[in-house]
Tab-separated table of C-alpha atoms in Angstrom:
chain	number	residue	atom	x	y	z
A	349	UNK	CA	121.021	98.279	113.261
A	350	UNK	CA	117.280	98.619	113.427
A	351	UNK	CA	115.554	101.663	112.108
A	352	UNK	CA	113.235	103.514	114.419
A	353	UNK	CA	109.499	103.309	113.899
A	354	UNK	CA	109.362	106.989	112.946
A	355	UNK	CA	112.000	106.357	110.300
A	356	UNK	CA	109.930	103.471	108.932
A	357	UNK	CA	107.156	105.974	108.445
A	358	UNK	CA	109.115	108.854	106.946
A	359	UNK	CA	111.240	106.861	104.528
A	360	UNK	CA	108.149	106.129	102.438
A	361	UNK	CA	107.490	109.776	101.758
A	362	UNK	CA	110.506	110.877	99.743
A	363	UNK	CA	113.462	108.491	99.654
A	364	UNK	CA	111.360	105.427	98.984
A	365	UNK	CA	108.312	107.091	97.537
A	366	UNK	CA	106.459	104.236	95.842
A	367	UNK	CA	105.796	106.183	92.679
A	368	UNK	CA	108.780	108.413	92.105
A	369	UNK	CA	111.592	106.353	93.568
A	370	UNK	CA	110.537	102.723	93.521
A	371	UNK	CA	108.513	103.134	90.296
A	372	UNK	CA	105.828	100.638	91.266
A	373	UNK	CA	102.059	100.855	91.354
A	374	UNK	CA	102.045	103.130	88.343
A	375	UNK	CA	98.990	102.034	86.482
A	376	UNK	CA	96.377	103.242	88.920
A	377	UNK	CA	98.354	106.357	89.676
A	378	UNK	CA	98.490	107.503	86.080
A	379	UNK	CA	94.916	106.577	85.310
A	380	UNK	CA	93.123	108.256	88.204
A	381	UNK	CA	95.279	111.366	88.426
A	382	UNK	CA	93.268	113.446	85.980
A	383	UNK	CA	91.048	114.698	88.827
A	384	UNK	CA	92.075	115.683	92.336
A	385	UNK	CA	88.933	114.132	93.763
A	386	UNK	CA	89.676	110.740	92.232
A	387	UNK	CA	93.265	110.956	93.409
A	388	UNK	CA	92.065	111.439	96.982
A	389	UNK	CA	89.645	108.510	96.739
A	390	UNK	CA	92.316	106.278	95.268
A	391	UNK	CA	94.980	107.339	97.748
A	392	UNK	CA	92.734	106.702	100.726
A	393	UNK	CA	91.488	103.381	99.383
A	394	UNK	CA	94.976	102.098	98.584
A	395	UNK	CA	96.379	103.306	101.921
A	396	UNK	CA	93.575	101.567	103.779
A	397	UNK	CA	94.263	98.274	102.010
A	398	UNK	CA	97.991	98.734	102.482
A	399	UNK	CA	97.801	99.348	106.231
A	400	UNK	CA	95.213	96.679	106.975
A	401	UNK	CA	96.906	93.990	104.922
A	402	UNK	CA	100.250	94.907	106.488
A	403	UNK	CA	98.701	94.433	109.943
A	404	UNK	CA	97.084	91.098	109.179
A	405	UNK	CA	100.100	89.717	107.340
A	406	UNK	CA	102.399	90.771	110.129
A	407	UNK	CA	100.114	88.946	112.592
A	408	UNK	CA	100.008	85.706	110.623
A	409	UNK	CA	103.573	85.833	109.331
A	410	UNK	CA	104.828	83.084	111.662
A	411	UNK	CA	102.141	80.538	110.855
A	412	UNK	CA	102.192	80.832	107.068
A	413	UNK	CA	104.482	78.317	105.349
A	414	UNK	CA	106.821	80.138	103.025
A	415	UNK	CA	105.950	78.014	99.978
A	416	UNK	CA	102.370	79.224	99.856
A	417	UNK	CA	102.873	82.712	101.232
A	418	UNK	CA	102.141	84.542	97.985
A	419	UNK	CA	98.673	82.979	97.486
A	420	UNK	CA	97.900	83.591	101.173
A	421	UNK	CA	98.972	87.244	100.928
A	422	UNK	CA	96.944	87.686	97.757
A	423	UNK	CA	93.830	86.328	99.446
A	424	UNK	CA	94.335	88.642	102.441
A	425	UNK	CA	94.735	91.625	100.129
A	426	UNK	CA	91.784	90.552	97.998
A	427	UNK	CA	89.528	90.452	101.060
A	428	UNK	CA	90.424	93.991	102.058
A	429	UNK	CA	89.991	95.179	98.494
A	430	UNK	CA	86.531	93.617	98.478
A	431	UNK	CA	85.708	95.571	101.647
A	432	UNK	CA	86.802	98.795	99.958
A	433	UNK	CA	84.996	97.881	96.739
A	434	UNK	CA	81.655	97.281	98.439
A	435	UNK	CA	81.939	100.195	100.904
A	436	UNK	CA	82.737	102.636	98.136
A	437	UNK	CA	79.834	101.355	96.090
A	438	UNK	CA	77.551	101.929	99.097
A	439	UNK	CA	78.815	105.248	100.458
A	440	UNK	CA	80.504	107.031	97.545
A	441	UNK	CA	78.743	105.836	94.404
A	442	UNK	CA	80.092	108.788	92.416
A	443	UNK	CA	83.679	108.012	93.368
A	444	UNK	CA	83.099	104.339	92.633
A	445	UNK	CA	81.745	105.175	89.223
A	446	UNK	CA	84.714	107.435	88.450
A	447	UNK	CA	87.372	104.960	89.545
A	448	UNK	CA	85.727	102.064	87.707
A	449	UNK	CA	87.997	99.098	87.151
A	450	UNK	CA	90.677	100.622	89.359
A	451	UNK	CA	89.043	99.658	92.633
A	452	UNK	CA	89.234	95.880	92.027
A	453	UNK	CA	92.649	96.376	90.488
A	454	UNK	CA	94.062	97.605	93.814
A	455	UNK	CA	94.443	93.907	94.496
A	456	UNK	CA	97.253	93.643	91.966
A	457	UNK	CA	98.827	96.953	92.880
A	458	UNK	CA	102.478	96.037	93.213
A	459	UNK	CA	102.973	98.414	96.145
A	460	UNK	CA	100.713	96.386	98.383
A	461	UNK	CA	102.018	92.935	97.592
A	462	UNK	CA	105.534	94.344	97.521
A	463	UNK	CA	105.253	95.776	101.029
A	464	UNK	CA	103.584	92.616	102.325
A	465	UNK	CA	106.412	90.524	100.932
A	466	UNK	CA	109.321	92.833	101.682
A	467	UNK	CA	108.286	94.295	105.018
A	468	UNK	CA	105.216	92.951	106.817
A	469	UNK	CA	106.215	89.309	106.463
A	470	UNK	CA	109.464	90.037	108.297
A	471	UNK	CA	108.568	92.680	110.888
A	472	UNK	CA	106.313	93.214	113.896
A	473	UNK	CA	102.904	94.832	113.904
A	474	UNK	CA	103.822	98.369	115.018
A	475	UNK	CA	106.577	98.703	112.465
A	476	UNK	CA	104.378	97.247	109.750
A	477	UNK	CA	101.687	99.819	110.513
A	478	UNK	CA	104.298	102.586	110.337
A	479	UNK	CA	105.582	101.260	107.041
A	480	UNK	CA	102.095	100.939	105.583
A	481	UNK	CA	101.119	104.439	106.684
A	482	UNK	CA	104.328	105.935	105.344
A	483	UNK	CA	104.076	104.276	101.953
A	484	UNK	CA	100.367	105.051	101.751
A	485	UNK	CA	101.006	108.689	102.599
A	486	UNK	CA	103.838	108.961	100.098
A	487	UNK	CA	101.636	107.395	97.433
A	488	UNK	CA	98.721	109.728	98.154
A	489	UNK	CA	100.993	112.766	98.199
A	490	UNK	CA	102.561	111.871	94.855
A	491	UNK	CA	99.113	111.225	93.383
A	492	UNK	CA	97.876	114.587	94.633
A	493	UNK	CA	100.797	116.463	93.121
A	494	UNK	CA	100.239	114.874	89.717
A	495	UNK	CA	96.484	115.394	89.967
A	496	UNK	CA	96.803	119.076	90.875
A	497	UNK	CA	99.108	119.703	87.923
A	498	UNK	CA	96.896	117.784	85.527
A	499	UNK	CA	93.564	119.178	86.640
A	500	UNK	CA	94.657	122.774	87.129
A	501	UNK	CA	96.738	122.761	83.973
A	502	UNK	CA	94.285	120.814	81.878
A	503	UNK	CA	90.973	122.432	82.811
A	504	UNK	CA	91.993	125.683	84.478
A	505	UNK	CA	90.203	124.829	87.708
A	506	UNK	CA	90.091	122.296	90.487
A	507	UNK	CA	86.674	120.928	91.367
A	508	UNK	CA	86.509	118.562	94.310
A	509	UNK	CA	83.462	117.387	96.215
A	510	UNK	CA	81.143	119.737	94.310
A	511	UNK	CA	83.089	122.889	95.231
A	512	UNK	CA	85.414	124.819	93.017
A	513	UNK	CA	88.598	125.173	95.007
A	514	UNK	CA	90.842	127.070	92.636
A	515	UNK	CA	90.016	128.551	89.298
A	516	UNK	CA	92.290	130.447	86.978
A	517	UNK	CA	90.677	133.306	85.089
A	518	UNK	CA	91.766	134.045	81.567
A	519	UNK	CA	93.962	130.992	81.277
A	520	UNK	CA	93.784	128.871	78.154
A	521	UNK	CA	94.278	125.372	79.522
A	522	UNK	CA	96.266	122.961	77.363
A	523	UNK	CA	93.875	120.029	77.036
A	524	UNK	CA	96.706	117.560	76.623
A	525	UNK	CA	97.345	117.481	80.367
A	526	UNK	CA	93.910	115.984	80.909
A	527	UNK	CA	94.304	113.286	78.282
A	528	UNK	CA	96.246	110.041	78.436
A	529	UNK	CA	99.586	111.181	77.006
A	530	UNK	CA	99.559	114.107	79.411
A	531	UNK	CA	99.752	111.706	82.326
A	532	UNK	CA	102.932	110.151	80.965
A	533	UNK	CA	104.481	113.534	80.236
A	534	UNK	CA	103.647	114.991	83.645
A	535	UNK	CA	104.933	111.947	85.420
A	536	UNK	CA	108.149	111.672	83.420
A	537	UNK	CA	109.007	115.335	83.802
A	538	UNK	CA	108.212	115.394	87.523
A	539	UNK	CA	110.344	112.332	88.053
A	540	UNK	CA	113.260	113.799	86.149
A	541	UNK	CA	113.029	117.043	88.102
A	542	UNK	CA	112.893	115.183	91.404
A	543	UNK	CA	116.025	113.292	90.492
A	544	UNK	CA	117.699	116.511	89.499
A	545	UNK	CA	116.858	118.042	92.887
A	546	UNK	CA	118.018	114.960	94.756
A	547	UNK	CA	121.204	115.162	92.737
A	548	UNK	CA	121.099	111.653	91.476
A	549	UNK	CA	121.059	110.556	87.901
A	550	UNK	CA	121.936	107.155	86.672
B	1045	UNK	CA	81.667	87.957	62.428
B	1046	UNK	CA	81.648	91.726	62.171
B	1047	UNK	CA	81.043	92.047	65.900
B	1048	UNK	CA	83.994	89.759	66.608
B	1049	UNK	CA	86.208	91.862	64.387
B	1050	UNK	CA	85.140	95.054	66.123
B	1051	UNK	CA	85.704	93.533	69.562
B	1052	UNK	CA	89.177	92.461	68.520
B	1053	UNK	CA	90.073	95.792	67.003
B	1054	UNK	CA	88.795	97.735	69.991
B	1055	UNK	CA	90.826	95.635	72.400
B	1056	UNK	CA	93.929	95.478	70.240
B	1057	UNK	CA	94.333	98.986	68.901
B	1058	UNK	CA	91.752	101.541	69.885
B	1059	UNK	CA	91.658	100.912	73.615
B	1060	UNK	CA	95.178	99.571	73.790
B	1061	UNK	CA	95.650	98.292	77.292
B	1062	UNK	CA	99.048	99.878	77.879
B	1063	UNK	CA	99.078	103.180	76.108
B	1064	UNK	CA	95.437	104.226	76.255
B	1065	UNK	CA	94.210	102.594	79.429
B	1066	UNK	CA	97.299	102.502	81.658
B	1067	UNK	CA	96.761	98.914	82.754
B	1068	UNK	CA	99.810	96.704	83.241
B	1069	UNK	CA	102.364	99.474	83.303
B	1070	UNK	CA	104.711	98.020	85.929
B	1071	UNK	CA	105.892	95.090	83.807
B	1072	UNK	CA	105.793	97.422	80.821
B	1073	UNK	CA	108.428	99.732	82.275
B	1074	UNK	CA	110.128	96.965	84.204
B	1075	UNK	CA	111.005	94.581	81.405
B	1076	UNK	CA	110.977	96.732	78.320
B	1077	UNK	CA	114.560	97.884	78.697
B	1078	UNK	CA	115.807	94.960	76.617
B	1079	UNK	CA	114.403	93.453	73.460
B	1080	UNK	CA	114.720	89.772	74.415
B	1081	UNK	CA	113.145	90.106	77.827
B	1082	UNK	CA	110.200	91.929	76.362
B	1083	UNK	CA	109.577	89.077	73.935
B	1084	UNK	CA	109.716	86.527	76.760
B	1085	UNK	CA	107.297	88.579	78.802
B	1086	UNK	CA	104.808	89.007	76.007
B	1087	UNK	CA	104.784	85.292	75.174
B	1088	UNK	CA	104.086	84.468	78.806
B	1089	UNK	CA	101.364	87.113	79.029
B	1090	UNK	CA	99.567	85.962	75.876
B	1091	UNK	CA	99.515	82.419	77.178
B	1092	UNK	CA	98.450	83.090	80.766
B	1093	UNK	CA	95.981	85.821	79.889
B	1094	UNK	CA	94.075	83.725	77.369
B	1095	UNK	CA	93.941	80.734	79.680
B	1096	UNK	CA	92.949	82.681	82.796
B	1097	UNK	CA	90.223	84.673	81.077
B	1098	UNK	CA	88.667	81.479	79.824
B	1099	UNK	CA	88.744	79.879	83.267
B	1100	UNK	CA	87.404	83.041	84.913
B	1101	UNK	CA	84.622	83.185	82.346
B	1102	UNK	CA	83.647	79.653	83.339
B	1103	UNK	CA	83.906	80.402	87.051
B	1104	UNK	CA	81.703	83.465	86.673
B	1105	UNK	CA	79.049	81.906	84.448
B	1106	UNK	CA	78.787	78.483	86.025
B	1107	UNK	CA	79.731	79.089	89.643
B	1108	UNK	CA	79.609	82.657	90.954
B	1109	UNK	CA	76.647	84.014	89.012
B	1110	UNK	CA	74.265	81.070	89.514
B	1111	UNK	CA	75.053	81.097	93.230
B	1112	UNK	CA	74.422	84.852	93.367
B	1113	UNK	CA	77.734	85.646	95.057
B	1114	UNK	CA	79.438	87.179	92.044
B	1115	UNK	CA	79.480	90.770	93.201
B	1116	UNK	CA	81.448	90.290	96.366
B	1117	UNK	CA	83.477	87.198	95.593
B	1118	UNK	CA	84.758	87.942	92.133
B	1119	UNK	CA	87.979	89.653	93.196
B	1120	UNK	CA	89.289	86.844	95.444
B	1121	UNK	CA	87.971	84.177	93.080
B	1122	UNK	CA	89.612	85.613	89.968
B	1123	UNK	CA	92.914	86.374	91.607
B	1124	UNK	CA	93.019	82.865	93.023
B	1125	UNK	CA	92.329	81.416	89.584
B	1126	UNK	CA	95.140	83.518	88.117
B	1127	UNK	CA	97.616	82.734	90.895
B	1128	UNK	CA	97.005	79.005	90.777
B	1129	UNK	CA	97.048	78.991	87.003
B	1130	UNK	CA	100.404	80.727	86.947
B	1131	UNK	CA	101.744	78.245	89.467
B	1132	UNK	CA	100.350	75.348	87.428
B	1133	UNK	CA	101.720	76.642	84.145
B	1134	UNK	CA	105.083	77.083	85.814
B	1135	UNK	CA	105.136	73.464	86.976
B	1136	UNK	CA	104.050	72.116	83.593
B	1137	UNK	CA	106.631	74.135	81.698
B	1138	UNK	CA	109.351	73.098	84.100
B	1139	UNK	CA	108.513	69.423	83.503
B	1140	UNK	CA	107.872	69.586	79.787
B	1141	UNK	CA	110.507	72.003	78.596
B	1142	UNK	CA	113.279	73.045	80.976
B	1143	UNK	CA	114.816	75.234	78.279
B	1144	UNK	CA	111.646	77.289	77.919
B	1145	UNK	CA	111.361	77.474	81.682
B	1146	UNK	CA	114.827	78.934	81.920
B	1147	UNK	CA	114.127	81.424	79.192
B	1148	UNK	CA	110.980	82.678	80.887
B	1149	UNK	CA	112.635	82.812	84.269
B	1150	UNK	CA	111.190	85.428	86.555
B	1151	UNK	CA	108.480	86.619	84.177
B	1152	UNK	CA	106.168	83.738	84.823
B	1153	UNK	CA	105.590	84.336	88.564
B	1154	UNK	CA	105.519	88.093	87.934
B	1155	UNK	CA	102.404	87.675	85.841
B	1156	UNK	CA	100.361	87.011	88.986
B	1157	UNK	CA	100.608	90.668	89.883
B	1158	UNK	CA	100.157	91.945	86.369
B	1159	UNK	CA	96.989	93.978	86.499
B	1160	UNK	CA	96.415	93.440	82.790
B	1161	UNK	CA	95.596	89.783	83.379
B	1162	UNK	CA	93.059	90.533	86.103
B	1163	UNK	CA	91.609	93.382	84.088
B	1164	UNK	CA	91.145	91.175	81.027
B	1165	UNK	CA	89.508	88.465	83.100
B	1166	UNK	CA	87.197	90.907	84.862
B	1167	UNK	CA	86.232	92.687	81.702
B	1168	UNK	CA	85.365	89.605	79.753
B	1169	UNK	CA	82.663	88.791	82.297
B	1170	UNK	CA	81.698	91.856	84.293
B	1171	UNK	CA	79.934	94.488	82.248
B	1172	UNK	CA	80.504	98.199	82.175
B	1173	UNK	CA	84.066	98.773	83.262
B	1174	UNK	CA	85.391	100.287	80.111
B	1175	UNK	CA	82.788	102.042	78.069
B	1176	UNK	CA	83.057	100.576	74.649
B	1177	UNK	CA	80.188	101.281	72.357
B	1178	UNK	CA	79.810	97.503	72.130
B	1179	UNK	CA	77.676	96.037	74.874
B	1180	UNK	CA	79.213	93.488	77.214
B	1181	UNK	CA	78.037	90.105	78.508
B	1182	UNK	CA	80.319	88.333	76.129
B	1183	UNK	CA	79.780	84.777	75.032
B	1184	UNK	CA	82.739	82.454	75.399
B	1185	UNK	CA	83.903	83.040	71.840
B	1186	UNK	CA	83.651	86.803	72.162
B	1187	UNK	CA	85.495	86.754	75.465
B	1188	UNK	CA	88.235	84.725	73.795
B	1189	UNK	CA	88.566	87.170	70.919
B	1190	UNK	CA	88.556	90.104	73.339
B	1191	UNK	CA	91.293	88.596	75.505
B	1192	UNK	CA	93.486	87.700	72.564
B	1193	UNK	CA	93.081	91.241	71.303
B	1194	UNK	CA	94.203	92.651	74.639
B	1195	UNK	CA	97.138	90.245	74.893
B	1196	UNK	CA	98.333	90.974	71.373
B	1197	UNK	CA	97.992	94.705	71.966
B	1198	UNK	CA	100.090	94.358	75.095
B	1199	UNK	CA	102.771	92.358	73.261
B	1200	UNK	CA	102.927	94.637	70.277
B	1201	UNK	CA	103.409	97.757	72.367
B	1202	UNK	CA	105.909	96.225	74.778
B	1203	UNK	CA	108.095	94.869	71.956
B	1204	UNK	CA	107.896	98.098	69.990
B	1205	UNK	CA	108.768	100.056	73.099
B	1206	UNK	CA	111.744	97.845	73.946
B	1207	UNK	CA	113.182	98.449	70.527
B	1208	UNK	CA	112.742	102.172	71.086
B	1209	UNK	CA	114.348	102.129	74.512
B	1210	UNK	CA	117.440	100.362	73.268
B	1211	UNK	CA	117.979	103.362	71.003
B	1212	UNK	CA	117.135	105.934	73.665
B	1213	UNK	CA	119.766	104.310	75.860
B	1214	UNK	CA	122.561	105.630	73.654
B	1215	UNK	CA	120.983	109.004	72.890
B	1216	UNK	CA	122.264	112.174	74.540
B	1217	UNK	CA	119.796	113.054	77.303
B	1218	UNK	CA	120.223	115.062	80.534
B	1219	UNK	CA	121.643	112.848	83.250
B	1220	UNK	CA	118.711	113.059	85.622
B	1221	UNK	CA	116.284	112.146	82.857
B	1222	UNK	CA	118.060	108.937	81.886
B	1223	UNK	CA	116.230	105.678	82.460
B	1224	UNK	CA	112.685	105.945	83.726
B	1225	UNK	CA	111.836	109.629	83.185
B	1226	UNK	CA	112.707	109.602	79.497
B	1227	UNK	CA	110.893	106.286	79.111
B	1228	UNK	CA	107.750	107.942	80.431
B	1229	UNK	CA	108.072	110.799	78.007
B	1230	UNK	CA	108.588	108.338	75.150
B	1231	UNK	CA	105.517	106.444	76.326
B	1232	UNK	CA	103.598	109.709	76.302
B	1233	UNK	CA	104.554	110.296	72.675
B	1234	UNK	CA	103.542	106.758	71.713
B	1235	UNK	CA	100.290	107.220	73.554
B	1236	UNK	CA	99.704	110.400	71.596
B	1237	UNK	CA	100.144	108.403	68.409
B	1238	UNK	CA	97.672	105.784	69.579
B	1239	UNK	CA	95.082	108.442	70.345
B	1240	UNK	CA	94.920	108.839	66.598
B	1241	UNK	CA	93.129	105.506	66.304
B	1242	UNK	CA	90.202	106.840	68.295
B	1243	UNK	CA	86.954	106.662	66.420
B	1244	UNK	CA	88.215	104.148	63.885
B	1245	UNK	CA	85.177	102.230	62.501
B	1246	UNK	CA	83.031	104.261	64.887
B	1247	UNK	CA	84.224	102.462	68.036
């Protein structure tokens, strides 16, 4: 039985959330999640690459020989990442500076190649767009949750796009949430809690 | 000589690619559940990473940079180098030593999407990604030392972590925290330990 297009979209948000359920594409997620602003930049950039490469791969899926599909997919993804890389450098230099090596590294983000291989190379364009959007949205949402916890908990305020959005008065922020180990802790605890709520534990 | 030593130490310990910089985490959590697989993975990574960084260094310095197309072609160029190199290494190993090929199994093709390899290649040629207090624009020898440092750092942590996870496996932990969540918390503790190396020799 075929899933509906809407289902293709929604399954990426919780059940198959790339970060919390599939546990792929972690590196970028953990590294950029110390600031909400960076998380938004990264989420949008990765979603853009994900959706566009899903579209193109779904279009060319019938003419690509299966022996060389991985190199072909990688080149498709690399081209879109280059577009993002150069556009960010031109329009959001601050965001580009903050994300650093992570923009070019979107190319090896397992989510994107994984979806290209597992979904777009087997399905039509509309469904591939839905899948890309769903996974991209789930990824961005998960990133945002981690980033809010880390920035609010670690600095006592959230500053995005030169405005202070939330600030906690009289709160002594534990610095650890901002640093590297804090990312691992936040992520591990969130993941455990999510599993607890979903009622599954292996 | 001193500069080489500092480059190595910075890549190996102080800015450890897994625990301090979060690069290459997917294979880290994916294969570190067993001791043997982690050794296979780290061997493959050391080999491919060293080779690909060298080739990418050549591509950048003799092809992309002189032609002035480096800035917008480096991502596709490097990833192509890595992908074809992995494919090539796979074919050679299959011909030369079938036993080794079997032992490495799935880890070889997986390396293509290991961000650590791309990061090492990019960093040995493109300046300014990770702010070390050592300036970039490495010569070939320095790039080699830097890459080996990164690869050894990766291997050391992944093997150490696999040994830890085999013990965690039999420890009493809440059911929903078994597997990945507890691995993340353990990684956080190891990362905390590695933060202690910060500032060693003023790097």
